[in-house]
Amino acid sequence: MRAAVIDGKAVAAELRANVRAEAQKLSELGWSPRLVSVSVGETAAAELYVRNQQKQAESAGVQFEARNYPAETSLEQLIGILQGLNHDPRVNGIIIQRPLPEHIPVKSLQKAVHPLKDVEGMHPASIGNIVYNDLALGPCTAVAAVEILKTLPLQMEGLNVTVIGHSEIVGKPIAFLMMGLGATVTVCHHMTRSVAMHSRAADAVFVAVGKPGLVTGDMIKPGAAVIDIGINRVETPDGPRTVGDADFESCAEVAGWITPVPGGVGPVTVATLMKNAVLATRMQMDHYRDSYARTDV
Amino acid sequence: MRAAVIDGKAVAAELRANVRAEAQKLSELGWSPRLVSVSVGETAAAELYVRNQQKQAESAGVQFEARNYPAETSLEQLIGILQGLNHDPRVNGIIIQRPLPEHIPVKSLQKAVHPLKDVEGMHPASIGNIVYNDLALGPCTAVAAVEILKTLPLQMEGLNVTVIGHSEIVGKPIAFLMMGLGATVTVCHHMTRSVAMHSRAADAVFVAVGKPGLVTGDMIKPGAAVIDIGINRVETPDGPRTVGDADFESCAEVAGWITPVPGGVGPVTVATLMKNAVLATRMQMDHYRDSYARTDV
């Protein structure tokens, strides 16, 4: 193996330390960051995830409240609840846990979160602001993947980047974020004629598809960075395992750097949610101050 | 010359005919589409452009009102005016003419236009909705360029597309729109190491940079489509001329199709503004109907 394995937990720990310092500063100004997690119905699938968020929030100095509503709550009621949270000065960020019951379209809830409280970066306006290259709240997984790449000794301007997967919440935002940093970006997906042609030309490859073993070492340029965003449960002779979209062994032979799964992008994603929480709180503080800046009302 | 020259005026005329039919249908339902153009201060630079929009609107069955405000109007006043237009049921679309006086940041005005009346497709939420692949109001130039490509006998799924230029209102939206159609998209810009490497591999090249002669025939794959979005005034021995970003003669020797400048993307852009006007009107009609769908209020 020649690739350096990127330690996502170390990147996350450093990010959390910065968040904690920022949360402390905000608290001293009367703006203690606080997240509310909203889940609906049966929570077993999300529970582990929510508990992990709660633990990470505490370690980052961010308050965290988990709320659960009954499965039969209507869309209108949930939108009303979100509007209440939007109006509540004690709530700085809203997380909508998935999965949701079938009668609740996730996009309708995401759009109902005020863009200034959209710590998951899922509101269309949040996505649009990323395109406009305004520093706003970005989708956590995409931001985390880019943050990891930025820790490497690579010049982002002019870097040839290939993104495999063009989902709205991961692949596309990674593409804009990297464009914003000056990279030349190609986005591939299931309709691409030859993914290997594009990935082999890239200095950095992001893969976010959800197919174990999709990217193999022969698709990677020697010395390139491989950022693996896939999280797949597979059965092995030794029992179930979690793996990414890259074939770790063959990619690590060729790449210069590679993220492991688990322990790569995952931990940084949760830390990014906390970073968004302090960003959102600061934006709300600025917004509040602006509205009181004029005294001749 | 081997390339077929794409007739933008013909594409625009067909688009306008569809818009006219749609405007007629909407009028019969009490929703006659109407645009308001807002310009501020000295209008000489924009006047020709506004007059052309007015003429095209009339020919597409869309009402058009040009308003001009004095150069000394403040940002707050202009935002107030836009809020008034947002609330006015007789206004279905708002166009903000550029250039604006220096004290007026164009983005602040664009954000003040309600997304449902944003016929220029410039609001962050409009851009975000394109990323989400929702059929919404897209930036006219980008939509026009993609509409032109769609008239060619090319399969969009899997098409290798290179976009040169990564502006928020042209290059990036073209990239998302083409991704939405299933193309594999690479975005190049001034920091790209070798634009030619990427453009030569492409079945279709969009160029929107504002540099005459930037793309030459040796940068184009034989038979590819060249969609030229640049509009540049250049001095020639025969007087001033308007040219695009592609060197027309050398590109036309190699390409399969090419848009001329003028007479290519330009006319389709204005027709797209009218298409957005009827789209916006239909969205407002649906929104109005939805809000009256429940009678148990």
Coordinates of C-alpha atoms in Angstrom, one line a residue:
Chain A
M1 CA 0.0 0.0 0.0
R2 CA 1.4 3.4 -0.9
A3 CA -1.6 5.7 -0.1
A4 CA -1.7 7.7 3.2
V5 CA -4.9 6.8 4.9
I6 CA -6.7 9.9 6.0
D7 CA -7.8 9.9 9.6
G8 CA -11.4 11.3 9.5
K9 CA -11.7 11.2 13.3
A10 CA -8.6 13.4 13.7
V11 CA -10.0 15.9 11.2
A12 CA -13.3 15.9 13.0
A13 CA -11.7 16.4 16.4
E14 CA -9.9 19.5 15.2
L15 CA -13.0 20.8 13.6
R16 CA -14.9 20.2 16.8
A17 CA -12.3 22.1 18.8
N18 CA -12.8 25.1 16.6
V19 CA -16.5 24.8 16.9
R20 CA -16.3 24.6 20.7
A21 CA -14.2 27.8 20.8
E22 CA -16.7 29.6 18.5
A23 CA -19.7 28.3 20.5
Q24 CA -18.0 29.6 23.7
K25 CA -17.6 33.1 22.1
L26 CA -21.2 33.1 21.0
S27 CA -22.5 32.0 24.4
E28 CA -20.7 34.9 26.0
L29 CA -22.6 37.3 23.7
G30 CA -26.0 35.7 24.7
W31 CA -26.2 33.4 21.7
S32 CA -25.6 29.9 23.0
P33 CA -26.0 27.6 19.9
R34 CA -28.8 25.1 20.2
L35 CA -30.0 22.4 17.8
V36 CA -33.4 20.7 17.7
S37 CA -33.7 17.3 16.0
V38 CA -37.1 16.4 14.7
S39 CA -38.0 12.8 14.0
V40 CA -41.4 11.4 13.2
G41 CA -42.8 7.9 14.0
E42 CA -40.7 4.8 14.6
T43 CA -37.2 6.0 15.5
A44 CA -35.2 2.7 15.7
A45 CA -33.5 3.3 12.3
A46 CA -32.4 6.8 13.2
E47 CA -31.8 6.4 16.9
L48 CA -28.2 5.5 16.8
Y49 CA -27.6 8.4 14.5
V50 CA -29.4 10.9 16.7
R51 CA -27.6 9.7 19.8
N52 CA -24.3 10.1 18.0
Q53 CA -25.2 13.7 17.0
Q54 CA -26.2 14.4 20.6
K55 CA -22.8 13.2 21.9
Q56 CA -20.9 15.1 19.3
A57 CA -23.0 18.3 20.0
E58 CA -22.2 18.1 23.7
S59 CA -18.5 17.6 22.9
A60 CA -18.6 20.7 20.6
G61 CA -20.4 22.9 23.1
V62 CA -23.7 22.9 21.2
Q63 CA -26.9 22.2 23.0
F64 CA -29.1 19.5 21.5
E65 CA -32.7 18.6 21.9
A66 CA -34.2 15.5 20.3
R67 CA -38.0 15.7 19.6
N68 CA -40.1 12.9 18.3
Y69 CA -43.6 13.2 16.9
P70 CA -46.1 10.4 16.4
A71 CA -46.2 8.6 13.0
E72 CA -49.7 9.9 12.3
T73 CA -48.7 13.6 12.5
S74 CA -49.9 15.3 9.3
L75 CA -47.7 17.2 6.9
E76 CA -49.6 20.4 7.8
Q77 CA -49.0 19.8 11.5
L78 CA -45.3 19.2 10.9
I79 CA -44.9 22.4 8.9
G80 CA -46.7 24.2 11.7
I81 CA -44.2 22.7 14.2
L82 CA -41.3 23.8 12.0
Q83 CA -42.7 27.3 11.7
G84 CA -42.9 27.4 15.5
L85 CA -39.2 26.4 15.7
N86 CA -38.3 29.0 13.0
H87 CA -39.9 31.7 15.3
D88 CA -38.4 30.4 18.5
P89 CA -35.3 32.4 19.5
R90 CA -34.0 29.5 21.6
V91 CA -33.6 27.3 18.4
N92 CA -30.7 28.1 16.2
G93 CA -30.8 25.0 13.9
I94 CA -33.3 22.4 12.9
I95 CA -32.4 18.8 11.9
I96 CA -35.0 16.7 10.1
Q97 CA -34.2 13.0 10.8
R98 CA -34.8 10.5 8.1
P99 CA -36.5 8.1 7.3
L100 CA -39.8 9.9 7.6
P101 CA -43.2 8.1 7.3
E102 CA -44.4 7.6 3.7
H103 CA -47.0 10.4 3.8
I104 CA -44.4 13.0 4.6
P105 CA -42.4 14.2 1.6
V106 CA -38.9 15.2 3.0
K107 CA -38.5 18.1 0.6
S108 CA -41.6 19.8 1.9
L109 CA -40.2 19.7 5.4
Q110 CA -36.7 20.9 4.2
K111 CA -38.3 23.9 2.4
A112 CA -40.2 24.8 5.6
V113 CA -37.0 25.3 7.6
H114 CA -35.9 28.9 7.5
P115 CA -32.7 29.2 5.5
L116 CA -31.0 30.8 8.5
K117 CA -31.7 27.8 10.6
D118 CA -31.0 25.2 7.9
V119 CA -28.0 23.5 9.5
E120 CA -28.3 20.6 7.2
G121 CA -27.9 22.9 4.2
M122 CA -30.9 21.3 2.4
H123 CA -33.1 24.3 1.6
P124 CA -33.1 25.3 -2.1
A125 CA -31.9 28.7 -1.1
S126 CA -29.0 27.2 0.8
I127 CA -28.0 25.2 -2.3
G128 CA -28.4 28.3 -4.5
N129 CA -26.2 30.3 -2.2
I130 CA -23.5 27.7 -2.6
V131 CA -23.7 28.1 -6.3
Y132 CA -23.4 31.9 -5.9
N133 CA -20.3 31.1 -3.8
D134 CA -21.7 32.9 -0.7
L135 CA -20.4 31.3 2.4
A136 CA -23.6 29.8 3.6
L137 CA -24.9 26.6 5.2
G138 CA -23.8 23.8 2.9
P139 CA -25.0 20.1 2.9
C140 CA -22.9 18.5 5.6
T141 CA -21.6 15.5 3.8
A142 CA -20.5 17.5 0.7
V143 CA -18.9 20.2 2.9
A144 CA -17.1 17.4 5.0
A145 CA -15.7 15.7 1.9
V146 CA -14.3 19.0 0.6
E147 CA -12.9 19.9 4.0
I148 CA -11.0 16.6 4.1
L149 CA -9.5 17.3 0.6
K150 CA -8.5 20.7 1.9
T151 CA -6.3 19.2 4.6
L152 CA -4.1 17.6 1.9
P153 CA -1.0 19.5 0.5
L154 CA -2.7 20.0 -2.9
Q155 CA -3.3 23.3 -4.7
M156 CA -7.0 23.6 -5.2
E157 CA -6.8 26.1 -8.1
G158 CA -6.6 24.2 -11.4
L159 CA -6.9 20.8 -9.7
N160 CA -8.6 18.3 -11.9
V161 CA -11.4 16.8 -9.9
T162 CA -13.8 14.0 -10.9
V163 CA -17.0 13.6 -8.9
I164 CA -18.7 10.2 -9.3
G165 CA -22.4 10.5 -8.4
H166 CA -24.6 13.5 -9.1
S167 CA -27.1 13.5 -6.3
E168 CA -28.5 16.9 -5.2
I169 CA -27.2 16.6 -1.7
V170 CA -23.7 15.2 -2.2
G171 CA -22.3 15.0 -5.8
K172 CA -23.6 18.3 -7.1
P173 CA -22.8 20.4 -4.1
I174 CA -19.2 18.9 -4.0
A175 CA -18.9 20.0 -7.6
F176 CA -19.9 23.7 -6.9
L177 CA -17.8 23.8 -3.8
M178 CA -14.8 22.6 -5.7
M179 CA -15.5 25.0 -8.6
G180 CA -15.7 27.8 -6.0
L181 CA -12.1 26.8 -4.9
G182 CA -10.9 27.0 -8.5
A183 CA -10.8 23.3 -9.4
T184 CA -11.7 22.0 -12.9
V185 CA -14.6 19.6 -12.2
T186 CA -16.1 16.8 -14.1
V187 CA -19.3 15.1 -12.8
C188 CA -19.9 11.5 -13.7
H189 CA -22.9 9.3 -13.0
H190 CA -24.7 6.1 -14.1
M191 CA -25.2 7.5 -17.6
T192 CA -21.6 8.4 -18.1
R193 CA -20.0 6.4 -21.0
S194 CA -16.7 5.8 -19.4
V195 CA -16.3 6.8 -15.7
A196 CA -12.7 5.4 -15.8
M197 CA -11.7 7.8 -18.6
H198 CA -12.6 10.7 -16.3
S199 CA -11.5 9.3 -13.0
R200 CA -8.0 8.4 -14.4
A201 CA -7.4 12.0 -15.4
A202 CA -8.3 13.4 -12.0
D203 CA -6.0 14.6 -9.2
A204 CA -8.8 14.0 -6.8
V205 CA -11.8 11.6 -7.1
F206 CA -14.9 11.9 -4.9
V207 CA -17.2 9.0 -5.1
A208 CA -20.8 9.1 -3.7
V209 CA -22.9 6.5 -5.4
G210 CA -23.7 3.7 -2.9
K211 CA -22.1 0.8 -4.7
P212 CA -19.4 -1.2 -3.0
G213 CA -16.3 -1.8 -5.1
L214 CA -17.4 0.7 -7.8
V215 CA -14.0 2.4 -8.0
T216 CA -11.0 0.2 -8.4
G217 CA -7.3 1.0 -8.4
D218 CA -7.0 0.8 -12.2
M219 CA -9.4 3.8 -12.4
I220 CA -7.2 6.0 -10.3
K221 CA -4.2 8.1 -11.4
P222 CA -1.1 7.3 -9.4
G223 CA -0.8 9.7 -6.4
A224 CA -4.3 11.0 -6.7
A225 CA -6.6 11.6 -3.7
V226 CA -9.6 9.3 -3.2
I227 CA -12.4 10.6 -1.0
D228 CA -15.0 7.9 -0.5
I229 CA -18.4 9.0 0.6
G230 CA -20.2 5.7 0.2
I231 CA -21.5 3.8 3.2
N232 CA -22.6 0.3 2.3
R233 CA -23.4 -2.7 4.5
V234 CA -22.0 -5.9 2.9
E235 CA -21.9 -9.5 4.0
T236 CA -18.5 -11.1 4.4
P237 CA -17.4 -14.6 5.5
D238 CA -16.5 -12.9 8.8
G239 CA -20.0 -11.3 9.2
P240 CA -21.5 -8.0 8.1
R241 CA -19.1 -5.1 7.4
T242 CA -19.4 -1.4 6.4
V243 CA -17.5 -0.4 3.3
G244 CA -17.4 2.5 0.9
D245 CA -17.8 2.8 -2.8
A246 CA -14.0 2.4 -3.5
D247 CA -12.3 -0.9 -3.4
F248 CA -10.0 0.0 -0.6
E249 CA -7.1 -2.4 -1.2
S250 CA -6.6 -1.8 -4.9
C251 CA -7.2 2.0 -4.7
A252 CA -4.7 2.3 -1.8
E253 CA -2.0 0.6 -4.0
V254 CA -2.3 3.5 -6.5
A255 CA -3.6 6.6 -4.7
G256 CA -1.6 9.2 -2.8
W257 CA -4.3 9.5 -0.2
I258 CA -7.5 7.7 0.6
T259 CA -10.3 8.0 3.2
P260 CA -11.3 4.8 4.9
V261 CA -14.9 3.7 5.5
P262 CA -15.8 3.8 8.3
G263 CA -13.6 6.5 9.9
G264 CA -13.2 8.9 6.9
V265 CA -15.9 11.3 5.8
G266 CA -18.5 10.0 8.3
P267 CA -17.1 11.6 11.5
V268 CA -16.3 14.8 9.7
T269 CA -19.9 15.0 8.5
V270 CA -21.3 15.1 12.0
A271 CA -18.6 17.7 13.0
T272 CA -19.7 19.8 10.0
L273 CA -23.3 19.8 11.3
M274 CA -21.9 21.4 14.5
K275 CA -19.9 23.9 12.5
N276 CA -23.1 24.8 10.6
A277 CA -24.8 25.2 14.0
V278 CA -22.4 27.9 15.1
L279 CA -22.4 29.4 11.6
A280 CA -26.2 29.6 11.7
T281 CA -26.2 31.1 15.2
R282 CA -23.7 33.8 14.1
M283 CA -25.9 34.6 11.1
Q284 CA -28.9 34.9 13.3
M285 CA -27.0 37.1 15.7
D286 CA -26.0 39.4 12.8
H287 CA -29.5 39.4 11.4
Y288 CA -30.9 40.4 14.9
R289 CA -28.3 43.1 15.3
D290 CA -29.0 44.5 11.8
S291 CA -32.7 44.7 12.6
Y292 CA -31.8 46.8 15.6
A293 CA -29.1 48.9 13.9
R294 CA -31.6 51.6 13.1
T295 CA -33.1 53.4 16.1
D296 CA -35.2 55.9 14.2
V297 CA -38.1 53.5 13.7
Chain B
M1 CA -16.9 24.9 -43.7
R2 CA -18.5 21.6 -42.6
A3 CA -20.6 22.8 -39.6
A4 CA -24.3 23.4 -39.8
V5 CA -24.9 27.0 -38.6
I6 CA -27.7 27.0 -36.0
D7 CA -30.4 29.6 -36.7
G8 CA -31.2 31.1 -33.3
K9 CA -33.9 33.3 -34.8
A10 CA -35.8 30.2 -36.1
V11 CA -35.4 28.5 -32.7
A12 CA -36.7 31.7 -31.0
A13 CA -39.6 32.0 -33.3
E14 CA -40.8 28.5 -32.6
L15 CA -40.4 29.1 -28.9
R16 CA -42.4 32.3 -29.1
A17 CA -45.2 30.5 -31.0
N18 CA -45.5 28.0 -28.1
V19 CA -45.4 30.9 -25.6
R20 CA -48.1 32.7 -27.4
A21 CA -50.4 29.7 -27.4
E22 CA -49.7 29.2 -23.7
A23 CA -50.3 32.9 -22.9
Q24 CA -53.6 32.7 -24.8
K25 CA -54.7 29.7 -22.7
L26 CA -53.7 31.5 -19.5
S27 CA -55.6 34.7 -20.5
E28 CA -58.7 32.7 -21.1
L29 CA -58.5 31.6 -17.4
G30 CA -58.1 35.2 -16.2
W31 CA -54.3 35.0 -15.9
S32 CA -53.0 37.2 -18.7
P33 CA -49.1 37.2 -18.3
R34 CA -47.6 40.5 -17.6
L35 CA -44.0 41.6 -17.1
V36 CA -42.7 44.7 -15.4
S37 CA -39.2 45.9 -16.3
V38 CA -37.4 48.0 -13.6
S39 CA -34.5 50.2 -14.6
V40 CA -32.8 52.8 -12.4
G41 CA -31.1 56.0 -13.5
E42 CA -29.6 56.7 -16.9
T43 CA -31.2 54.2 -19.3
A44 CA -29.3 54.7 -22.6
A45 CA -27.2 51.6 -22.1
A46 CA -30.2 49.4 -21.5
E47 CA -32.8 51.1 -23.7
L48 CA -32.2 49.2 -26.9
Y49 CA -32.3 46.0 -24.8
V50 CA -35.6 46.9 -23.1
R51 CA -37.2 48.0 -26.4
N52 CA -36.3 44.6 -27.9
Q53 CA -37.8 42.8 -24.9
Q54 CA -41.0 44.9 -25.3
K55 CA -41.2 44.0 -29.0
Q56 CA -40.6 40.3 -28.3
A57 CA -43.1 40.3 -25.4
E58 CA -45.8 41.8 -27.7
S59 CA -45.1 39.2 -30.3
A60 CA -45.4 36.4 -27.7
G61 CA -48.7 37.7 -26.3
V62 CA -47.1 38.9 -23.0
Q63 CA -47.9 42.3 -21.7
F64 CA -44.8 44.4 -20.9
E65 CA -44.5 47.6 -18.8
A66 CA -41.2 49.4 -18.6
R67 CA -40.7 51.5 -15.4
N68 CA -37.7 53.8 -14.8
Y69 CA -36.8 55.2 -11.4
P70 CA -34.4 58.1 -10.7
A71 CA -30.7 57.4 -10.2
E72 CA -30.9 58.7 -6.6
T73 CA -33.5 56.1 -5.5
S74 CA -32.2 54.3 -2.5
L75 CA -31.8 50.6 -2.1
E76 CA -34.5 50.6 0.6
Q77 CA -36.9 52.4 -1.7
L78 CA -36.2 50.0 -4.5
I79 CA -36.7 47.0 -2.3
G80 CA -40.0 48.5 -1.2
I81 CA -41.0 49.0 -4.9
L82 CA -40.1 45.3 -5.6
Q83 CA -42.2 44.2 -2.5
G84 CA -45.1 46.2 -4.0
L85 CA -44.7 44.4 -7.3
N86 CA -44.4 41.1 -5.5
H87 CA -47.8 41.8 -3.9
D88 CA -49.5 43.1 -7.1
P89 CA -51.7 40.5 -8.7
R90 CA -51.3 42.3 -12.0
V91 CA -47.6 41.6 -12.1
N92 CA -46.5 38.1 -13.0
G93 CA -42.8 38.7 -13.6
I94 CA -40.2 41.3 -12.7
I95 CA -37.1 42.1 -14.7
I96 CA -34.2 44.1 -13.2
Q97 CA -32.4 45.9 -15.9
R98 CA -28.6 46.3 -15.7
P99 CA -26.5 48.4 -15.3
L100 CA -27.7 49.7 -12.0
P101 CA -26.2 52.8 -10.3
E102 CA -23.2 52.0 -8.2
H103 CA -24.9 52.3 -4.8
I104 CA -27.4 49.5 -5.7
P105 CA -26.0 46.0 -5.4
V106 CA -27.7 43.9 -8.0
K107 CA -27.9 40.8 -5.8
S108 CA -29.9 42.6 -3.1
L109 CA -32.5 43.4 -5.7
Q110 CA -32.5 40.0 -7.2
K111 CA -33.1 38.4 -3.8
A112 CA -36.0 40.8 -3.2
V113 CA -38.0 39.5 -6.2
H114 CA -40.3 36.7 -5.1
P115 CA -39.1 33.4 -6.5
L116 CA -42.5 32.8 -8.2
K117 CA -42.0 36.2 -10.1
D118 CA -38.3 35.7 -10.8
V119 CA -38.6 35.4 -14.6
E120 CA -34.8 36.1 -14.9
G121 CA -34.1 33.0 -12.7
M122 CA -31.6 34.9 -10.6
H123 CA -32.9 34.3 -7.0
P124 CA -30.8 31.9 -5.0
A125 CA -33.9 29.7 -4.5
S126 CA -34.4 29.6 -8.3
I127 CA -30.8 28.5 -8.8
G128 CA -31.2 25.9 -6.0
N129 CA -34.4 24.5 -7.6
I130 CA -32.5 23.9 -10.8
V131 CA -29.9 22.0 -8.8
Y132 CA -32.7 20.0 -7.3
N133 CA -33.9 19.4 -10.9
D134 CA -37.3 20.9 -10.2
L135 CA -38.6 22.5 -13.3
A136 CA -38.4 26.1 -12.2
L137 CA -37.5 29.4 -13.6
G138 CA -33.9 29.2 -14.8
P139 CA -31.5 31.9 -15.8
C140 CA -32.5 32.8 -19.3
T141 CA -29.2 32.7 -21.1
A142 CA -28.3 29.3 -19.6
V143 CA -31.7 27.9 -20.4
A144 CA -31.6 29.3 -24.0
A145 CA -28.1 27.7 -24.6
V146 CA -29.4 24.3 -23.5
E147 CA -32.6 24.6 -25.5
I148 CA -30.5 25.2 -28.6
L149 CA -28.5 22.1 -28.0
K150 CA -31.7 20.1 -27.5
T151 CA -32.8 21.0 -31.0
L152 CA -29.9 18.9 -32.4
P153 CA -30.1 15.2 -33.1
L154 CA -27.9 14.2 -30.2
Q155 CA -28.7 11.9 -27.3
M156 CA -28.3 14.0 -24.1
E157 CA -27.9 11.0 -21.8
G158 CA -24.2 10.2 -21.5
L159 CA -23.2 13.1 -23.8
N160 CA -19.7 14.4 -22.9
V161 CA -20.2 18.2 -22.4
T162 CA -17.5 20.8 -21.6
V163 CA -18.6 24.1 -20.3
I164 CA -16.0 26.9 -20.5
G165 CA -16.7 29.6 -18.0
H166 CA -18.1 29.1 -14.5
S167 CA -20.2 32.2 -13.9
E168 CA -23.1 31.8 -11.5
I169 CA -25.7 32.9 -14.1
V170 CA -24.4 31.2 -17.2
G171 CA -21.7 28.5 -16.8
K172 CA -22.8 26.9 -13.6
P173 CA -26.5 26.7 -14.5
I174 CA -25.7 25.2 -17.9
A175 CA -23.7 22.6 -16.0
F176 CA -26.6 21.6 -13.7
L177 CA -29.2 21.7 -16.5
M178 CA -27.0 19.4 -18.6
M179 CA -26.4 17.1 -15.6
G180 CA -30.2 17.0 -15.2
L181 CA -30.5 15.8 -18.8
G182 CA -28.0 13.0 -18.1
A183 CA -24.9 14.5 -19.7
T184 CA -21.4 14.0 -18.2
V185 CA -20.3 17.6 -17.6
T186 CA -16.8 19.2 -17.1
V187 CA -16.6 22.8 -16.1
C188 CA -13.5 24.7 -17.1
H189 CA -12.4 28.3 -16.3
H190 CA -9.5 30.6 -16.1
M191 CA -7.7 28.4 -13.6
T192 CA -8.1 25.2 -15.7
R193 CA -4.6 23.9 -16.7
S194 CA -5.6 22.8 -20.2
V195 CA -9.0 23.8 -21.5
A196 CA -8.2 22.2 -24.8
M197 CA -7.7 18.8 -23.2
H198 CA -11.3 19.0 -21.9
S199 CA -12.9 20.7 -24.9
R200 CA -11.4 18.2 -27.4
A201 CA -13.0 15.3 -25.5
A202 CA -16.4 16.9 -25.6
D203 CA -19.4 16.1 -27.9
A204 CA -20.7 19.6 -27.1
V205 CA -18.8 22.7 -25.9
F206 CA -20.6 25.7 -24.3
V207 CA -18.4 28.8 -24.1
A208 CA -19.4 31.8 -22.0
V209 CA -16.3 33.8 -21.0
G210 CA -16.3 37.1 -22.9
K211 CA -13.1 36.7 -24.8
P212 CA -13.2 36.8 -28.6
G213 CA -11.3 34.0 -30.3
L214 CA -10.9 32.0 -27.0
V215 CA -12.0 28.7 -28.6
T216 CA -10.3 27.7 -31.9
G217 CA -11.0 24.8 -34.2
D218 CA -8.1 22.8 -32.9
M219 CA -9.8 22.7 -29.5
I220 CA -12.9 21.0 -30.9
K221 CA -13.6 17.4 -31.6
P222 CA -14.7 16.8 -35.2
G223 CA -18.5 16.8 -35.5
A224 CA -19.0 18.3 -32.0
A225 CA -21.6 21.1 -31.3
V226 CA -20.3 24.5 -30.3
I227 CA -22.7 26.8 -28.5
D228 CA -21.2 30.2 -28.2
I229 CA -22.6 32.5 -25.5
G230 CA -20.0 35.2 -25.7
I231 CA -21.0 38.7 -27.0
N232 CA -18.0 40.9 -27.6
R233 CA -17.6 44.1 -29.5
V234 CA -14.4 44.2 -31.5
E235 CA -12.8 46.7 -33.9
T236 CA -12.1 45.4 -37.4
P237 CA -10.8 47.2 -40.5
D238 CA -14.4 47.4 -41.7
G239 CA -15.6 49.0 -38.4
P240 CA -16.9 47.6 -35.1
R241 CA -18.4 44.1 -35.1
T242 CA -20.1 41.8 -32.6
V243 CA -18.5 38.4 -32.2
G244 CA -18.7 35.5 -29.8
D245 CA -16.0 33.7 -27.8
A246 CA -15.4 31.1 -30.5
D247 CA -13.3 31.8 -33.6
F248 CA -16.1 31.1 -36.0
E249 CA -14.1 30.3 -39.1
S250 CA -11.8 27.7 -37.6
C251 CA -14.4 26.1 -35.4
A252 CA -16.9 25.9 -38.3
E253 CA -14.3 23.8 -40.2
V254 CA -14.3 21.2 -37.5
A255 CA -17.6 21.3 -35.6
G256 CA -20.8 19.5 -36.6
W257 CA -22.9 22.4 -35.5
I258 CA -22.2 26.0 -34.4
T259 CA -24.2 29.0 -33.2
P260 CA -23.4 32.3 -34.9
V261 CA -22.9 35.6 -32.9
P262 CA -25.1 37.5 -33.4
G263 CA -28.2 35.4 -34.3
G264 CA -27.5 32.3 -32.1
V265 CA -28.1 32.2 -28.4
G266 CA -29.1 35.9 -28.2
P267 CA -32.6 35.7 -29.7
V268 CA -33.4 32.5 -27.9
T269 CA -32.5 34.2 -24.6
V270 CA -35.2 36.8 -25.0
A271 CA -37.7 34.2 -26.1
T272 CA -36.8 32.2 -22.9
L273 CA -37.6 35.3 -20.8
M274 CA -41.1 35.1 -22.3
K275 CA -41.3 31.4 -21.7
N276 CA -40.4 32.1 -18.1
A277 CA -43.2 34.7 -18.0
V278 CA -45.8 32.2 -18.9
L279 CA -44.2 29.6 -16.6
A280 CA -44.3 32.1 -13.7
T281 CA -47.9 33.0 -14.4
R282 CA -48.9 29.3 -14.4
M283 CA -47.1 28.8 -11.1
Q284 CA -48.9 31.8 -9.6
M285 CA -52.2 30.5 -10.9
D286 CA -51.5 27.1 -9.3
H287 CA -50.4 28.8 -6.1
Y288 CA -53.6 30.9 -6.0
R289 CA -55.7 27.8 -6.6
D290 CA -54.0 25.8 -3.9
S291 CA -54.6 28.5 -1.4
Y292 CA -58.4 28.3 -2.2
A293 CA -58.5 24.5 -2.4
R294 CA -59.6 24.2 1.2
T295 CA -62.9 25.8 2.0
D296 CA -63.0 24.8 5.7
V297 CA -60.9 27.8 6.7

